Amino acid sequence: MPEHYHRPFKTRKKETIIKKVIIWGFIAFIIVCATGASLFAFYAFGSPKLTRAKLESVKSSIVYDSADKPVYTAGVEDRTYVPISKVSKTYLNALVSVEDRHFYQNNLGIDPLRIVVAGFRNVTGGGASGASTLTQQLIKLSFYSTDAKDRTIRRKAQEAWLAMQLEQNYTKDQILEFYVNKVYLGNSVYGVETASRYYFGKNNRDLTLDQAASLAGLSNLPSNQEPYLHPQAFMNRRNVVLKAMLNNEKITQNEYQNAINTDTLKSLVAKADNDQKRSINMAIDPYIKETLDEVKKLGYDPFADGLKIYTNLNSNLQSKAYELVNDDPSVRFPDDQMQVGLTIIDPTNGHVLAQIGGRKQQKIQFGINRAVQTSRSVGSTIKPLLDYAPAIEYLKYSTFQQMSDQPFNYPGTDTAVHNWDNEYMGSISLRVALASSRNIPAVKTLQAVGIKQATDFVKNLGLKIPAKDQVYSEAIGGSFSSLQMAGAYSALANNGIYHEPTYVTKIVLPDGRVRQFSGKENKAMFPATAYMITDVLKDSFKYGNGEYGVTPNIYDAAKTGSTNYDESETTKNPALAGSGIAKDNWFDGYSKDYSISIWTGYDDPIKGGLNYEQQAIAGAIYQKLMNFLYENKASQDWKKPSNVENVRVLKGIYPPVAVSSGGVSELFLSGTQPKAPIGSITNGKEQNKKSKNDQQSESTSSETSSSSSSQISQNSESESSSSMQSSEQSNSSSSQNTVNSQSSNSQSSNYSSSD
């Protein structure tokens, strides 16, 4: 009887398990495939309808103002549509080589292999990799936005389904024709023919190899690679396209080398020449520029996504501001070179209502916007924000807090701090120091608060001071834009609540979905701090250039600022060394409803400065804008917080002594006010209903003694024609905190405030 071999029990058990795993794995695979197919079918069923009209049209975006009136359309006014027979073969070869080299061989519309490779690279961190064929790109251009949040599985399924349909219903030439006439190529230009004429001033069939490769390269991220703003990126992308053409055997090595050695930038048409031919509304151009930039930051492409963009633009206010700085003869600019940067914000929500980026400008679309430039010092307009508001917030200063205006060096240095008049007022109140813009008390107050605490404070107002600039000279200057300053001052207007400035309020996507937007909000300071600073800044209208911004019957507050030339600058132009010549002039003012920041000066300050008369222009613009805003609207005063005490105190006496009548009216945080003698009134109730003129008359007596005189100069914020002598005497030392001096190598005198 033959002997039989029996496998061990463990081996048979192992094989059984393997078979079960294979079977169940296969079943799972079938289930996953079936589920995927079902999900794909479900998503594809909801796809938009594929129509020729959609494929031929350009998805331009429309910008609306705050009244829902369309004010700008992105780039379709002069698009030239060309049939595929009139499109440069060189351009088509360049486009296909760099975007989809298997376009003619792939009849599915999608490339499964590219999808798998792209997915693997994205998951493993191998870098972002596109998986779209030209057919898919056409579908995206026709139906979907570029926002990352919209790149869902549903959209990808619909995109693939539509791409397959497109391949079944249209020829390769038709697909290319739709694409080359629809693709966005930068500078509000759509389609190869329009782009060829715009960039190179010629028909697309006359493009040279290097030019054709350049336009093909712009199909990818055109805003980041357009030649006028990003010439090096433009050339780099051109070279990538040429290399792709060489690898795809569409050009020879010799042709490649000749094109690489060609400077395509030299054959460009000047942007200014192009823009002169366009219909550009210069009155709103800076606002539109910032709006489109904000849309891009939100993740959308305004030139490719077909959006409805709703903004906070007040068109009537924008037109008024543009007229004031360009055509109003009552605003006497000395020449067409003097410039303006201006921003108006709603303090209650951060909405940018209007913005002026310059005046008498050349017709260049999306040119320089001086309202957002941060290269100029804001002078003394920084003082309420960086110096005095933190002192009230953290050190509980009153408006009567005594300031020492005496010879003083920047802490840790032998560099003297100078006032505008090179004079000293001795012991004065915080109210007088801020309203009359004394420099020495401002630096001392920043020292008492501490630079770290002060810079953290203004960071909550949208003002970020780099570490290298966190020095004591920042107390009287700092480089910020009118947009940032209008935003920062809006917190004073809005009881200490700061709203990030925004241009866009909502975006409607092509499929009807609505995205709402608002700026970040934060509590930047206590309401009491904002109220007390505002009360002091109401007095600024009595000093220097503040008088030019006076708006009777409007409750508002303001701070002026200007900067001087240093020795190195006056050496280059001795004429700038004249008395009272300022490099920059600012007027930042606000009411409960509006915050306005205005900069005036010259683009090249060495060529010219501002004399006393020209330093009044910013205030005049502010006054006219405020009067316009309240033409048919009543102004409301701020309500005093319950923890702020309005106390009458004796003039010239410190510590303060409360009195029932006479003296001066000052503000104290509850618990810090002086105790009243018997029969005195220590908590005088503020009468908000009295007229603004009555308030100003009362506050005048609160700041000057009977023996002092303050003659307002008609020409200078610096009150150069007066010498204001303080009768306030200090009987005790100030309650300022002692702060260790910074080392001299960390302190610089970058700014000189002339007001």
Coordinates of N, CA and C in Angstrom, one line a residue, residues 549-638:
G549 N -8.7 122.3 9.8 CA -9.6 121.2 9.7 C -10.9 121.4 10.6
V550 N -11.0 122.6 11.2 CA -12.2 122.9 12.0 C -13.5 122.7 11.3
T551 N -14.4 122.0 11.9 CA -15.7 121.7 11.3 C -16.8 122.0 12.2
P552 N -17.3 123.3 12.2 CA -18.3 123.7 13.2 C -19.5 122.8 13.1
N553 N -20.1 122.5 14.3 CA -21.4 121.7 14.4 C -21.1 120.2 14.1
I554 N -19.9 119.8 13.9 CA -19.6 118.4 13.8 C -18.7 118.0 15.0
Y555 N -19.1 116.9 15.7 CA -18.3 116.4 16.8 C -17.2 115.5 16.2
D556 N -16.0 116.0 16.3 CA -14.9 115.2 15.8 C -13.6 115.5 16.6
A557 N -12.6 114.8 16.3 CA -11.3 114.9 17.0 C -10.2 114.7 15.9
A558 N -9.0 115.2 16.2 CA -8.0 115.0 15.1 C -6.6 115.2 15.7
K559 N -5.6 114.8 14.9 CA -4.2 115.0 15.2 C -3.5 115.3 13.9
T560 N -2.7 116.3 14.0 CA -1.8 116.6 12.8 C -0.4 116.1 13.0
G561 N 0.3 116.0 12.0 CA 1.7 115.5 12.0 C 2.5 116.0 10.9
S562 N 3.8 116.2 11.1 CA 4.7 116.6 10.0 C 6.1 116.1 10.4
T563 N 6.9 116.0 9.4 CA 8.3 115.6 9.6 C 9.3 116.5 9.0
N564 N 10.4 116.7 9.7 CA 11.5 117.6 9.2 C 12.5 116.8 8.3
Y565 N 13.3 117.6 7.6 CA 14.5 117.0 6.9 C 15.7 116.9 7.8
D566 N 16.5 115.9 7.7 CA 17.7 115.8 8.5 C 18.8 116.4 7.7
E567 N 20.0 116.5 8.3 CA 21.1 117.2 7.8 C 21.6 116.6 6.5
S568 N 21.5 115.3 6.3 CA 22.0 114.7 5.1 C 21.1 115.1 3.9
E569 N 19.8 115.3 4.2 CA 18.9 115.7 3.1 C 19.0 117.1 2.8
T570 N 19.2 118.0 3.8 CA 19.4 119.4 3.4 C 20.7 119.7 2.8
T571 N 21.7 118.8 3.0 CA 23.0 118.9 2.3 C 22.8 118.7 0.8
K572 N 21.9 117.8 0.4 CA 21.6 117.5 -1.0 C 20.8 118.6 -1.6
N573 N 20.0 119.3 -0.8 CA 19.2 120.4 -1.3 C 19.1 121.4 -0.3
P574 N 20.0 122.4 -0.3 CA 20.0 123.4 0.8 C 18.7 124.2 0.9
A575 N 17.9 124.3 -0.1 CA 16.7 125.0 0.0 C 15.7 124.4 1.0
L576 N 15.9 123.1 1.3 CA 15.0 122.5 2.2 C 15.4 122.8 3.7
A577 N 16.4 123.5 3.9 CA 16.8 123.9 5.3 C 16.1 125.2 5.7
G578 N 15.3 125.7 4.9 CA 14.5 126.9 5.3 C 13.6 126.7 6.5
S579 N 13.3 127.7 7.2 CA 12.4 127.6 8.4 C 11.0 127.1 8.0
G580 N 10.6 126.1 8.8 CA 9.3 125.5 8.6 C 9.0 124.6 7.5
I581 N 10.1 124.2 6.7 CA 9.9 123.3 5.6 C 9.7 121.9 6.1
A582 N 8.6 121.3 5.7 CA 8.3 119.9 6.2 C 8.4 118.9 5.0
K583 N 8.8 117.7 5.3 CA 8.9 116.6 4.3 C 7.6 115.9 4.1
D584 N 6.9 115.7 5.2 CA 5.6 115.0 5.1 C 4.6 115.8 6.0
N585 N 3.3 115.8 5.6 CA 2.3 116.4 6.4 C 1.1 115.5 6.5
W586 N 0.6 115.3 7.7 CA -0.6 114.4 7.9 C -1.7 115.1 8.6
F587 N -2.9 114.7 8.3 CA -4.1 115.1 9.1 C -5.0 113.9 9.3
D588 N -5.0 113.4 10.5 CA -5.8 112.2 10.9 C -7.0 112.7 11.8
G589 N -8.2 112.6 11.3 CA -9.3 113.0 12.1 C -10.5 112.0 12.0
Y590 N -11.4 112.2 13.0 CA -12.5 111.2 13.0 C -13.7 111.7 13.8
S591 N -14.8 111.2 13.4 CA -16.1 111.3 14.2 C -16.5 109.9 14.6
K592 N -17.7 109.8 15.1 CA -18.2 108.5 15.4 C -18.5 107.7 14.2
D593 N -18.7 108.4 13.1 CA -19.1 107.7 11.8 C -18.0 107.5 10.8
Y594 N -17.0 108.3 10.9 CA -15.9 108.3 9.8 C -14.5 108.5 10.4
S595 N -13.6 107.8 9.9 CA -12.2 108.0 10.2 C -11.4 108.3 8.9
I596 N -10.7 109.4 8.9 CA -10.0 109.9 7.7 C -8.6 110.1 8.0
S597 N -7.7 109.6 7.1 CA -6.3 109.8 7.2 C -5.8 110.4 5.9
I598 N -5.1 111.5 6.0 CA -4.6 112.2 4.8 C -3.1 112.4 4.9
W599 N -2.3 112.0 3.9 CA -0.9 112.3 3.8 C -0.7 113.2 2.6
T600 N 0.1 114.2 2.7 CA 0.5 115.1 1.6 C 2.0 115.2 1.6
G601 N 2.6 115.3 0.4 CA 4.0 115.5 0.2 C 4.4 115.2 -1.2
Y602 N 5.7 115.1 -1.4 CA 6.3 114.8 -2.8 C 6.8 113.4 -2.8
D603 N 6.7 112.7 -4.0 CA 7.2 111.4 -4.2 C 8.7 111.4 -3.9
D604 N 9.4 112.4 -4.4 CA 10.8 112.6 -4.2 C 11.0 113.8 -3.3
P605 N 11.1 113.6 -1.9 CA 11.1 114.7 -1.0 C 12.3 115.6 -1.1
I606 N 13.4 115.1 -1.7 CA 14.6 115.9 -1.8 C 14.4 117.0 -2.8
K607 N 13.5 116.8 -3.8 CA 13.2 117.8 -4.8 C 12.3 119.0 -4.3
G608 N 11.6 118.7 -3.3 CA 10.7 119.8 -2.8 C 10.0 119.4 -1.5
G609 N 9.8 120.4 -0.6 CA 9.1 120.2 0.7 C 7.9 121.0 0.7
L610 N 7.3 121.1 1.9 CA 6.0 121.8 2.1 C 6.3 123.0 3.0
N611 N 5.9 124.2 2.6 CA 6.0 125.4 3.4 C 4.8 125.4 4.3
Y612 N 4.7 126.5 5.1 CA 3.6 126.6 6.1 C 2.2 126.6 5.4
E613 N 2.1 127.3 4.3 CA 0.8 127.3 3.6 C 0.5 126.0 3.0
Q614 N 1.4 125.3 2.5 CA 1.2 123.9 1.9 C 0.9 122.9 2.9
Q615 N 1.4 123.1 4.2 CA 1.1 122.2 5.3 C -0.4 122.3 5.7
A616 N -1.1 123.3 5.3 CA -2.5 123.5 5.6 C -3.4 122.7 4.7
I617 N -2.9 122.2 3.6 CA -3.7 121.6 2.6 C -4.4 120.3 3.1
A618 N -3.7 119.5 3.8 CA -4.3 118.2 4.3 C -5.5 118.6 5.2
G619 N -5.4 119.6 6.1 CA -6.5 120.0 6.9 C -7.7 120.5 6.2
A620 N -7.4 121.3 5.1 CA -8.5 121.8 4.3 C -9.2 120.7 3.6
I621 N -8.5 119.7 3.1 CA -9.2 118.5 2.5 C -10.1 117.8 3.5
Y622 N -9.5 117.6 4.7 CA -10.3 116.9 5.8 C -11.6 117.7 6.1
Q623 N -11.5 119.0 6.2 CA -12.6 119.8 6.5 C -13.7 119.7 5.5
K624 N -13.3 119.8 4.2 CA -14.3 119.7 3.1 C -14.9 118.3 3.0
L625 N -14.2 117.3 3.3 CA -14.7 115.9 3.3 C -15.7 115.7 4.4
M626 N -15.4 116.2 5.6 CA -16.3 116.0 6.8 C -17.6 116.8 6.5
N627 N -17.5 118.0 6.0 CA -18.7 118.8 5.7 C -19.5 118.1 4.7
F628 N -18.9 117.5 3.7 CA -19.7 116.8 2.7 C -20.4 115.6 3.3
L629 N -19.7 114.8 4.2 CA -20.3 113.7 4.8 C -21.5 114.0 5.7
Y630 N -21.4 115.1 6.3 CA -22.5 115.5 7.2 C -23.4 116.6 6.6
E631 N -23.4 116.7 5.3 CA -24.3 117.6 4.7 C -25.7 117.4 5.0
N632 N -26.1 116.1 5.0 CA -27.5 115.8 5.2 C -27.7 114.8 6.4
K633 N -26.8 114.9 7.3 CA -26.7 114.0 8.4 C -26.3 114.7 9.7
A634 N -26.9 114.4 10.8 CA -26.5 115.0 12.1 C -25.3 114.2 12.7
S635 N -24.4 115.0 13.3 CA -23.3 114.4 14.0 C -23.6 114.2 15.5
Q636 N -23.1 113.1 16.0 CA -23.3 112.7 17.4 C -22.1 112.7 18.2
D637 N -22.1 113.2 19.4 CA -21.0 113.3 20.3 C -20.8 111.9 21.0
W638 N -19.6 111.7 21.5 CA -19.3 110.4 22.2 C -19.9 110.5 23.6

